[in-house]
CSV table of C-alpha atoms in Angstrom, one decimal:
chain,number,residue,atom,x,y,z
A,1,MET,CA,-7.9,3.6,-14.3
A,2,LYS,CA,-10.7,4.1,-17.0
A,3,LYS,CA,-13.0,1.9,-14.9
A,4,GLY,CA,-12.2,4.0,-11.8
A,5,LEU,CA,-13.0,7.3,-13.7
A,6,MET,CA,-16.2,5.8,-15.0
A,7,LEU,CA,-17.2,4.9,-11.4
A,8,LEU,CA,-16.5,8.4,-10.3
A,9,SER,CA,-18.6,9.9,-13.1
A,10,LEU,CA,-21.5,7.6,-12.1
A,11,LEU,CA,-21.0,8.5,-8.4
A,12,VAL,CA,-21.2,12.2,-9.2
A,13,ALA,CA,-24.5,11.6,-11.1
A,14,SER,CA,-25.8,9.5,-8.3
A,15,VAL,CA,-25.3,12.0,-5.5
A,16,THR,CA,-25.8,15.3,-7.4
A,17,GLY,CA,-29.5,15.3,-6.7
A,18,SER,CA,-28.9,15.3,-2.9
A,19,ALA,CA,-28.9,18.7,-1.3
A,20,HIS,CA,-26.6,17.5,1.4
A,21,ALA,CA,-25.1,14.0,1.3
A,22,ASP,CA,-24.4,12.7,4.8
A,23,ASP,CA,-22.1,9.8,5.5
A,24,ALA,CA,-24.9,7.2,5.0
A,25,ALA,CA,-25.9,8.8,1.7
A,26,ILE,CA,-22.3,8.7,0.5
A,27,LYS,CA,-21.9,5.0,1.5
A,28,SER,CA,-25.2,4.2,-0.2
A,29,ALA,CA,-24.1,5.9,-3.5
A,30,LEU,CA,-20.8,4.0,-3.4
A,31,GLY,CA,-22.7,0.7,-2.7
A,32,SER,CA,-24.9,1.2,-5.7
A,33,LEU,CA,-21.8,1.3,-7.8
A,34,GLY,CA,-20.4,-1.9,-6.5
A,35,ILE,CA,-18.0,-0.4,-4.0
A,36,LYS,CA,-18.6,-2.5,-0.9
A,37,GLN,CA,-16.2,-0.9,1.6
A,38,ALA,CA,-16.6,2.8,2.3
A,39,ASP,CA,-15.1,4.3,5.4
A,40,VAL,CA,-16.1,7.9,5.6
A,41,GLN,CA,-13.9,10.1,7.7
A,42,PRO,CA,-13.3,13.9,8.2
A,43,SER,CA,-10.7,15.6,6.0
A,44,PRO,CA,-8.4,18.5,6.8
A,45,VAL,CA,-10.2,20.6,4.1
A,46,ALA,CA,-13.5,22.3,5.1
A,47,GLY,CA,-16.4,21.0,3.1
A,48,LEU,CA,-14.8,17.7,2.1
A,49,LYS,CA,-15.1,14.2,3.5
A,50,THR,CA,-12.4,11.5,3.1
A,51,VAL,CA,-13.7,8.2,1.9
A,52,LEU,CA,-11.5,5.1,2.0
A,53,THR,CA,-12.8,2.5,-0.4
A,54,ASP,CA,-11.6,-0.8,-1.9
A,55,SER,CA,-11.0,1.2,-5.1
A,56,GLY,CA,-8.8,3.9,-3.6
A,57,VAL,CA,-9.1,7.1,-1.6
A,58,LEU,CA,-11.8,9.6,-2.6
A,59,TYR,CA,-12.6,13.1,-1.4
A,60,VAL,CA,-16.3,13.9,-1.6
A,61,SER,CA,-17.9,17.3,-1.0
A,62,GLU,CA,-20.3,17.4,1.9
A,63,ASP,CA,-23.1,18.3,-0.5
A,64,GLY,CA,-22.3,15.2,-2.5
A,65,LYS,CA,-21.9,17.1,-5.7
A,66,HIS,CA,-18.2,16.7,-6.3
A,67,VAL,CA,-15.7,13.9,-6.1
A,68,LEU,CA,-11.9,14.0,-6.2
A,69,GLN,CA,-9.6,11.0,-6.5
A,70,GLY,CA,-5.9,11.0,-5.7
A,71,PRO,CA,-3.5,12.2,-3.1
A,72,LEU,CA,-4.2,15.4,-1.0
A,73,TYR,CA,-1.1,17.5,-0.2
A,74,ASP,CA,-0.6,20.0,2.6
A,75,VAL,CA,1.8,22.6,1.2
A,76,SER,CA,1.7,25.0,4.1
A,77,GLY,CA,5.0,23.9,5.5
A,78,LYS,CA,8.6,23.8,4.2
A,79,GLU,CA,8.0,20.5,2.6
A,80,PRO,CA,4.8,19.2,1.0
A,81,VAL,CA,3.1,16.5,3.0
A,82,ASN,CA,1.0,13.8,1.4
A,83,VAL,CA,-2.0,13.9,3.7
A,84,THR,CA,-3.6,10.9,2.0
A,85,ASN,CA,-0.6,8.6,2.5
A,86,LYS,CA,-0.1,9.9,6.1
A,87,LEU,CA,-3.7,8.8,6.8
A,88,LEU,CA,-3.0,5.4,5.2
A,89,GLY,CA,0.1,5.0,7.4
A,90,GLY,CA,-2.2,4.2,10.3
A,91,LYS,CA,-3.7,1.3,8.3
A,92,LEU,CA,-0.2,0.2,7.4
A,93,ASP,CA,0.8,0.1,11.1
A,94,ALA,CA,-2.3,-2.0,11.8
A,95,LEU,CA,-0.8,-4.7,9.6
A,96,LYS,CA,2.6,-4.9,11.3
A,97,ASP,CA,1.9,-8.3,12.9
A,98,GLN,CA,1.2,-9.7,9.4
A,99,MET,CA,4.4,-8.4,7.8
A,100,ILE,CA,7.2,-10.7,6.8
A,101,VAL,CA,10.2,-8.8,8.2
A,102,TYR,CA,13.9,-9.0,7.3
A,103,LYS,CA,15.5,-6.8,10.0
A,104,ALA,CA,18.8,-5.0,9.6
A,105,ALA,CA,21.2,-5.6,12.5
A,106,LYS,CA,22.1,-1.9,12.5
A,107,GLU,CA,18.8,-0.5,11.4
A,108,LYS,CA,18.8,3.0,9.9
A,109,HIS,CA,15.7,2.9,7.7
A,110,VAL,CA,12.6,0.8,7.4
A,111,ILE,CA,10.8,0.2,4.1
A,112,THR,CA,7.6,-1.7,3.4
A,113,VAL,CA,7.4,-3.5,0.1
A,114,PHE,CA,4.2,-4.7,-1.5
A,115,THR,CA,5.4,-7.8,-3.3
A,116,ASP,CA,4.3,-10.6,-5.6
A,117,ILE,CA,6.0,-14.0,-5.8
A,118,THR,CA,5.5,-14.1,-9.6
A,119,CYS,CA,7.2,-10.7,-10.1
A,120,GLY,CA,10.7,-10.8,-11.6
A,121,TYR,CA,11.9,-7.6,-10.0
A,122,CYS,CA,10.5,-8.7,-6.7
A,123,HIS,CA,12.7,-11.8,-7.0
A,124,LYS,CA,15.7,-9.6,-7.7
A,125,LEU,CA,15.0,-7.4,-4.7
A,126,HIS,CA,14.7,-10.4,-2.5
A,127,GLN,CA,17.9,-12.0,-3.8
A,128,GLN,CA,19.7,-8.9,-2.6
A,129,MET,CA,18.2,-8.9,0.9
A,130,LYS,CA,21.6,-9.2,2.6
A,131,GLU,CA,22.9,-6.1,0.9
A,132,TYR,CA,19.8,-4.1,1.9
A,133,ASN,CA,20.2,-5.3,5.5
A,134,ASP,CA,23.9,-4.6,5.5
A,135,LEU,CA,23.2,-1.0,4.5
A,136,GLY,CA,20.9,-0.6,7.5
A,137,ILE,CA,17.6,-1.1,5.6
A,138,THR,CA,14.9,-3.3,7.3
A,139,VAL,CA,12.5,-4.7,4.7
A,140,ARG,CA,8.9,-5.5,5.6
A,141,TYR,CA,6.7,-7.4,3.1
A,142,LEU,CA,3.0,-7.2,2.4
A,143,ALA,CA,1.3,-9.2,-0.3
A,144,PHE,CA,0.1,-7.6,-3.5
A,145,PRO,CA,-0.9,-10.2,-6.1
A,146,ARG,CA,-0.7,-8.3,-9.4
A,147,GLN,CA,-3.3,-10.4,-11.1
A,148,GLY,CA,-5.8,-9.6,-8.4
A,149,LEU,CA,-7.6,-11.5,-5.8
A,150,ASN,CA,-8.7,-15.1,-6.6
A,151,SER,CA,-5.6,-15.5,-8.8
A,152,GLN,CA,-3.2,-18.4,-8.3
A,153,ALA,CA,-0.6,-16.0,-7.0
A,154,GLU,CA,-3.1,-14.8,-4.4
A,155,LYS,CA,-3.9,-18.3,-3.3
A,156,ASP,CA,-0.2,-19.2,-3.1
A,157,MET,CA,0.7,-16.0,-1.1
A,158,GLN,CA,-2.3,-16.6,1.2
A,159,SER,CA,-0.8,-20.0,1.9
A,160,ILE,CA,2.7,-18.5,2.6
A,161,TRP,CA,1.2,-16.0,5.0
A,162,CYS,CA,-0.6,-18.9,6.8
A,163,THR,CA,2.6,-21.0,7.2
A,164,ALA,CA,4.1,-21.2,10.7
A,165,ASP,CA,7.5,-20.0,9.4
A,166,LYS,CA,6.4,-17.4,6.9
A,167,ALA,CA,9.9,-16.2,6.1
A,168,LYS,CA,11.1,-19.7,5.3
A,169,ALA,CA,8.1,-20.3,3.0
A,170,PHE,CA,8.5,-17.0,1.3
A,171,ASP,CA,12.2,-17.6,0.7
A,172,ALA,CA,11.4,-20.9,-0.9
A,173,ALA,CA,8.7,-19.5,-3.1
A,174,MET,CA,11.0,-16.7,-4.3
A,175,LYS,CA,13.5,-19.4,-5.3
A,176,GLY,CA,10.7,-21.0,-7.4
A,177,ASP,CA,9.7,-23.8,-5.1
A,178,ALA,CA,6.1,-25.0,-5.1
A,179,VAL,CA,3.9,-23.6,-2.3
A,180,SER,CA,2.1,-26.0,0.0
A,181,PRO,CA,-1.6,-25.1,0.6
A,182,ALA,CA,-2.3,-23.7,4.1
A,183,THR,CA,-5.2,-21.8,5.7
A,184,CYS,CA,-5.6,-19.4,8.7
A,185,LYS,CA,-7.4,-16.3,9.8
A,186,THR,CA,-4.9,-14.0,8.1
A,187,ASP,CA,-6.5,-12.4,5.1
A,188,ILE,CA,-4.1,-10.9,2.5
A,189,SER,CA,-6.9,-9.2,0.7
A,190,LYS,CA,-6.4,-6.5,3.4
A,191,HIS,CA,-2.9,-6.1,2.1
A,192,TYR,CA,-4.1,-5.8,-1.5
A,193,GLU,CA,-6.8,-3.4,-0.6
A,194,LEU,CA,-4.3,-1.1,1.2
A,195,GLY,CA,-2.0,-1.3,-1.8
A,196,VAL,CA,-4.8,-0.1,-4.0
A,197,GLN,CA,-5.5,2.8,-1.6
A,198,PHE,CA,-1.9,3.8,-1.9
A,199,GLY,CA,-2.4,3.9,-5.6
A,200,ILE,CA,-0.1,0.8,-6.3
A,201,GLN,CA,-0.5,-0.7,-9.8
A,202,GLY,CA,2.6,-2.9,-10.0
A,203,THR,CA,5.3,-4.6,-7.9
A,204,PRO,CA,7.6,-4.1,-6.2
A,205,ALA,CA,6.1,-1.0,-4.7
A,206,ILE,CA,8.0,0.5,-1.8
A,207,ILE,CA,6.5,2.6,1.0
A,208,LEU,CA,8.9,4.9,2.9
A,209,GLN,CA,8.4,5.8,6.6
A,210,ASN,CA,6.9,9.2,5.6
A,211,GLY,CA,4.3,7.5,3.4
A,212,MET,CA,6.0,8.3,0.1
A,213,VAL,CA,5.5,5.6,-2.6
A,214,ILE,CA,8.5,4.5,-4.7
A,215,PRO,CA,7.2,2.4,-7.7
A,216,GLY,CA,9.4,-0.3,-9.0
A,217,TYR,CA,12.7,-1.9,-8.1
A,218,GLN,CA,15.5,0.1,-6.5
A,219,GLY,CA,19.0,-1.5,-5.9
A,220,PRO,CA,20.4,-1.6,-2.4
A,221,LYS,CA,22.9,1.3,-2.9
A,222,GLU,CA,20.4,3.4,-4.8
A,223,MET,CA,17.8,2.8,-2.1
A,224,ALA,CA,20.2,3.6,0.7
A,225,ALA,CA,21.3,6.9,-1.0
A,226,MET,CA,17.6,7.8,-1.5
A,227,LEU,CA,16.7,7.1,2.1
A,228,ASP,CA,19.7,9.0,3.5
A,229,ALA,CA,18.8,12.0,1.3
A,230,HIS,CA,15.2,11.9,2.5
A,231,GLN,CA,16.3,11.6,6.1
A,232,ALA,CA,18.7,14.5,5.7
A,233,ALA,CA,16.0,16.7,4.1
A,234,LEU,CA,13.6,16.0,7.0
A,235,GLN,CA,16.2,16.8,9.6
A,236,ALA,CA,17.1,20.0,7.8
A,237,GLY,CA,13.5,21.0,7.6
A,238,GLY,CA,12.6,20.0,11.1
């Protein structure tokens, strides 16, 4: 986080001299700080631009003089809405075809879990998959190597996601079996980048259907109770 704050401070200094920073200027300023991916989009707040980067989601004033980092909430309704995560939900949907999915026979809820095959609590969650599924919870996995890209975990998870039977390879890895190298067009760095944009710092990290992030392990019964409560609250408010 200290590195991110330092980058933001430098970004403010870089663009302050500009009377009006357009999209190209914002991208240029970010590029000079080593942020290679910058997707500038409108925001629901007048005078701000949303910038999706490989270091997270930023909000930059149109004159380029102010930068905010963190989730943006709409509190105009009965329940606060995380606008940032709602936007990221579209990017999450775009990765559906790359998810390793354990579908509940009688599906009531769907959660997306950013996981790491070297994470103890990720192992615990996976060992209880039948219980989650029996409670109506479908679990979808994306890769989030905690040690970063180019780590051994990243290489192994890339191989898993490139195996013909990804679920079988994932099951084996979660039991401690060695991972056989494999390559394909799938790029799990996209999973990792999205996790960073969601603000994920550890695994397992659970994304609910409304974009809410639940950090850390939740047991099957606790998860089911939480999901039922969220669903009831949404229905009551809707």
